[in-house]
mmCIF file of C-alpha atoms in Angstrom:
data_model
loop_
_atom_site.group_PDB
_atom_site.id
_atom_site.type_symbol
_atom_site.label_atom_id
_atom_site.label_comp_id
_atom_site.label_asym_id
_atom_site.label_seq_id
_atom_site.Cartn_x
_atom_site.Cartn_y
_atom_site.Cartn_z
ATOM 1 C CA UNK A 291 24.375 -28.705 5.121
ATOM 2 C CA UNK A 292 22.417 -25.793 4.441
ATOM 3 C CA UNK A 293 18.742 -26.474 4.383
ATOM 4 C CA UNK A 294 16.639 -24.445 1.407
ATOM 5 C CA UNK A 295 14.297 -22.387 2.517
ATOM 6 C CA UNK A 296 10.589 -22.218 0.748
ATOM 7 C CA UNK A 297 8.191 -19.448 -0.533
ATOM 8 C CA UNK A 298 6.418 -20.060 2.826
ATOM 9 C CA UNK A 299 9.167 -18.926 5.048
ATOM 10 C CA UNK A 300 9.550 -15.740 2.986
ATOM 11 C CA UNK A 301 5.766 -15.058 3.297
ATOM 12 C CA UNK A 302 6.299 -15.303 7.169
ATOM 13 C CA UNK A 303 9.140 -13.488 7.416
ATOM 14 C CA UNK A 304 7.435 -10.391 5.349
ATOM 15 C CA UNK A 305 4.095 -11.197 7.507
ATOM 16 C CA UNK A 306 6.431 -10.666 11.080
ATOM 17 C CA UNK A 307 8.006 -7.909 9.639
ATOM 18 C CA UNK A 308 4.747 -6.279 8.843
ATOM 19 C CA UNK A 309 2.995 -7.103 11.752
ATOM 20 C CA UNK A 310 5.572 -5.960 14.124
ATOM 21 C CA UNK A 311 6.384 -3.042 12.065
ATOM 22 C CA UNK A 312 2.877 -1.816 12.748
ATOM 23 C CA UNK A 313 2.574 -2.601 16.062
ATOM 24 C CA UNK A 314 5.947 -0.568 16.579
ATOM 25 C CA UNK A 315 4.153 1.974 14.952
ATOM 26 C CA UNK A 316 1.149 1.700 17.195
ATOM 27 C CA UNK A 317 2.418 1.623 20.191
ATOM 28 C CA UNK A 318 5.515 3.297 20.657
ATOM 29 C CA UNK A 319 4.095 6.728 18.270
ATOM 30 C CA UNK A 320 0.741 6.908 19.415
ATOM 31 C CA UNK A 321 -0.803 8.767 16.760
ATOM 32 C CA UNK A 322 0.774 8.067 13.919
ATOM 33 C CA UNK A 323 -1.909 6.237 12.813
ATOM 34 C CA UNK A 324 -3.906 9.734 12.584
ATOM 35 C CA UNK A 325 -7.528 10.013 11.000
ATOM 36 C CA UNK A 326 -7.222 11.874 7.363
ATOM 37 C CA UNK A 327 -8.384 15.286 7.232
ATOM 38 C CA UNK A 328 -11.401 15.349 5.325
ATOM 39 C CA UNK A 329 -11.460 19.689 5.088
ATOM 40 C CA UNK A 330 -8.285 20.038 4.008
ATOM 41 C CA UNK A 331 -5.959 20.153 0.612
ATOM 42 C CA UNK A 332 -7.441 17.633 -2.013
ATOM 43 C CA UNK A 333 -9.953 15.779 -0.093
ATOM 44 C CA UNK A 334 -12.851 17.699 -1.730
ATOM 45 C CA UNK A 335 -11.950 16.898 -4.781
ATOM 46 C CA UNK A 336 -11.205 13.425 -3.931
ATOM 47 C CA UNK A 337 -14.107 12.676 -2.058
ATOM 48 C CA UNK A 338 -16.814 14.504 -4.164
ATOM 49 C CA UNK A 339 -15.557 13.074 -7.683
ATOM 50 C CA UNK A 340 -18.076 13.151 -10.135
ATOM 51 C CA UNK A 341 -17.829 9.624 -12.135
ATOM 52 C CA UNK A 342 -19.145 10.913 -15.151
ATOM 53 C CA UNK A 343 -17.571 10.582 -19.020
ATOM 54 C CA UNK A 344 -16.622 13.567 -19.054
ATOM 55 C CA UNK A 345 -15.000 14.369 -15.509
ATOM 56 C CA UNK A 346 -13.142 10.996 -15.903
ATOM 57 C CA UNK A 347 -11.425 12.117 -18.907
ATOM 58 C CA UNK A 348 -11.099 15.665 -18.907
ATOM 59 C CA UNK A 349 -10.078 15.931 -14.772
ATOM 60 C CA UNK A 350 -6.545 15.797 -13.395
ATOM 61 C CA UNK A 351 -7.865 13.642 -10.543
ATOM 62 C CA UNK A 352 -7.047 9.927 -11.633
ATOM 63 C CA UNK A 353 -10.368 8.302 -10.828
ATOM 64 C CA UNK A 354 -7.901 5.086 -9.365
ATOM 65 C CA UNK A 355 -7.901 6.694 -5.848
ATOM 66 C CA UNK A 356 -12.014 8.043 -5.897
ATOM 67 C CA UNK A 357 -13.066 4.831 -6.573
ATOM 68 C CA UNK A 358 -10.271 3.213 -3.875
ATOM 69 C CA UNK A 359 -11.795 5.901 -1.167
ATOM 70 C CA UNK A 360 -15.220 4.652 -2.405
ATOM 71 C CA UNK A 361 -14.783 1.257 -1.437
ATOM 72 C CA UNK A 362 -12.999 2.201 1.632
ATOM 73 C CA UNK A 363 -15.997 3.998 2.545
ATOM 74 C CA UNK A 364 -18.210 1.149 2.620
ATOM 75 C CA UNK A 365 -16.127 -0.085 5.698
ATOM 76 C CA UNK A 366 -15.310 3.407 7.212
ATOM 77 C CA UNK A 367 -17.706 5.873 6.106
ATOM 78 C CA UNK A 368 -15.186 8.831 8.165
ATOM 79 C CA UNK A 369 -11.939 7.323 6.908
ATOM 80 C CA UNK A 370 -10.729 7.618 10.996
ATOM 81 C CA UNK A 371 -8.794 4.024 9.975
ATOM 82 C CA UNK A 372 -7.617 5.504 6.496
ATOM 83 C CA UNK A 373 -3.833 5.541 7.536
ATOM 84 C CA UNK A 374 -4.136 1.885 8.592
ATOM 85 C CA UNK A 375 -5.692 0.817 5.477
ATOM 86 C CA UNK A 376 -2.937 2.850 3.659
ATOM 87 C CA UNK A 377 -0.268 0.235 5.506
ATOM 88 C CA UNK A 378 -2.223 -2.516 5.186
ATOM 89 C CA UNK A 379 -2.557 -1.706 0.868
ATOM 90 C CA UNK A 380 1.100 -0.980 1.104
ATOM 91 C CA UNK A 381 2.053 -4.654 2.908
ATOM 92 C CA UNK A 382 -0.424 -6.093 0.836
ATOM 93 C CA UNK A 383 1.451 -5.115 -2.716
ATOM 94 C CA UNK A 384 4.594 -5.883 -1.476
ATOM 95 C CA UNK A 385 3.372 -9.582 -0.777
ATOM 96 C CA UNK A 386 2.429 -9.645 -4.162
ATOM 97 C CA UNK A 387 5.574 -8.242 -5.666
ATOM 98 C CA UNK A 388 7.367 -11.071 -3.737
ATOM 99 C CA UNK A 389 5.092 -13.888 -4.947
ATOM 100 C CA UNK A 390 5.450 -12.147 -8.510
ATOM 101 C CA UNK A 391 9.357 -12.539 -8.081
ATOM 102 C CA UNK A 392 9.217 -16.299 -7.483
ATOM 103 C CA UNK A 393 6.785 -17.223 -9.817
ATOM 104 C CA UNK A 394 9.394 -15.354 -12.247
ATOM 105 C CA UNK A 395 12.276 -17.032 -10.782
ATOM 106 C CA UNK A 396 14.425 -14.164 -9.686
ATOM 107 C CA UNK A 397 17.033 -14.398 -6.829
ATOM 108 C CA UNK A 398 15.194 -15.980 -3.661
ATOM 109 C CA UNK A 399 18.017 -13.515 -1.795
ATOM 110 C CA UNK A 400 17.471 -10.670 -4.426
ATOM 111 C CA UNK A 401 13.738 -10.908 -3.834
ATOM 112 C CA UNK A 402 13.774 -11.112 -0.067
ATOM 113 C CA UNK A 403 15.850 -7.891 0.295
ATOM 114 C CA UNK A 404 14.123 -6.083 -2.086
ATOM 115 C CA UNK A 405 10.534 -6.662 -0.251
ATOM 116 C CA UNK A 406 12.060 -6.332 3.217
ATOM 117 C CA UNK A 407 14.172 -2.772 2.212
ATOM 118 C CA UNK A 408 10.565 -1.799 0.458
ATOM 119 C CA UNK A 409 8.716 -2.647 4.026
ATOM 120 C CA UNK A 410 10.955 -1.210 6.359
ATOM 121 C CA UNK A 411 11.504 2.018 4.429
ATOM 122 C CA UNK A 412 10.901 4.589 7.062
ATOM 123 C CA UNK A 413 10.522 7.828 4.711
ATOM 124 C CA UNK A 414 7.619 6.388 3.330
ATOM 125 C CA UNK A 415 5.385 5.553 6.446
ATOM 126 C CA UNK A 416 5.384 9.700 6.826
ATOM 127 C CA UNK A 417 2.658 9.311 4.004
ATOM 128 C CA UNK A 418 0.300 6.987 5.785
ATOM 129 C CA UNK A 419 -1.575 9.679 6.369
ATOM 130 C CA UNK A 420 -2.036 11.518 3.160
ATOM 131 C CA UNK A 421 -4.282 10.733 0.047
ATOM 132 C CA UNK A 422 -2.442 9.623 -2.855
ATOM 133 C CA UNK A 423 1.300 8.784 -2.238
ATOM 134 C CA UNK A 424 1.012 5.470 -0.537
ATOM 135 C CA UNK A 425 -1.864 4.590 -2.547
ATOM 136 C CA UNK A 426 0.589 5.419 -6.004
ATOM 137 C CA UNK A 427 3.155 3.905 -5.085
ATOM 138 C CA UNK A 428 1.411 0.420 -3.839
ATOM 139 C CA UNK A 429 -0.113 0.567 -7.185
ATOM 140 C CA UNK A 430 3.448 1.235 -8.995
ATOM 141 C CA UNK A 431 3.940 -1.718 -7.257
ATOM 142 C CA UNK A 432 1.223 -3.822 -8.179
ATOM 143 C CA UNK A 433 1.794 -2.698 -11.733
ATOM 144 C CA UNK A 434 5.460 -4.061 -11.873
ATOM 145 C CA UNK A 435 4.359 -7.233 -9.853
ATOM 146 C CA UNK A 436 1.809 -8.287 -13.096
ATOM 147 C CA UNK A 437 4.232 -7.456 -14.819
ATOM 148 C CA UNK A 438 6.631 -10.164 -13.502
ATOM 149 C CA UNK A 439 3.810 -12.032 -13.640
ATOM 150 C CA UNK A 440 2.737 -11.905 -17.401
ATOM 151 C CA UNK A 441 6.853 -12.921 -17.999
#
């Protein structure tokens, strides 16, 4: 007899997955988990937004990711743990996206695979270290997981 598994033993699969992803990470590509560069390519205009009226509507710079580095500041003012919060914001949407799943009633299997593929995706841990991509695409994520959600 095959015994069902729950929501619970999804949640620790993803969690061991995670957890053991990072420590992979950690310890066998020490430095990988690099401090952002806070001279270089858009961080001055990231990290000096001006969150006026005007600026927020008339600017290119989507004032999602200034006000994420904001708050990220209040915990690490020199962003020297920015690449880990990246992962952790990544993890953290993809636990959503799988609790969004099952409270829609997709495919157990289906949703499984699809957070697992989306969590051990190599190319993407490359971005860790930049400013917007992982941050864009966890909130891509996020986006589609309310939407399941709201169903």
């Amino acid at each position: 007899m095959i015994k069902k598994i729950s929501n619970s033993n999804y949640l620790s699969l993803l969690l061991l997955l995670s957890i053991s992803n990072f420590l992979f990470l950690k310890l066998l590509y020490p430095g990988f988990f690099n401090s952002i560069s806070l001279d270089g390519g858009d961080a001055y205009s990231y990290l000096n937004f001006d969150f006026n009226i005007h600026n927020i509507f008339s600017q290119q710079r989507f004032i999602t990711i200034p006000l994420f580095i904001k708050f990220v500041k209040v915990f690490d003012d020199s962003l020297i743990y920015w690449s880990e919060i990246n992962f952790f914001f990544y993890n953290l949407s993809i636990f959503v996206l799988l609790f969004s799943l099952n409270k829609s009633k997709f495919n157990k299997i289906f949703s499984i695979i699809l957070a697992s593929s989306l969590i051990i995706s190599y190319p993407i841990y490359w971005f860790f270290m930049d400013w917007t991509q992982v941050i864009c695409a966890s909130l891509v994520i996020f986006s589609f997981s309310f939407f399941f959600i709201a169903l």
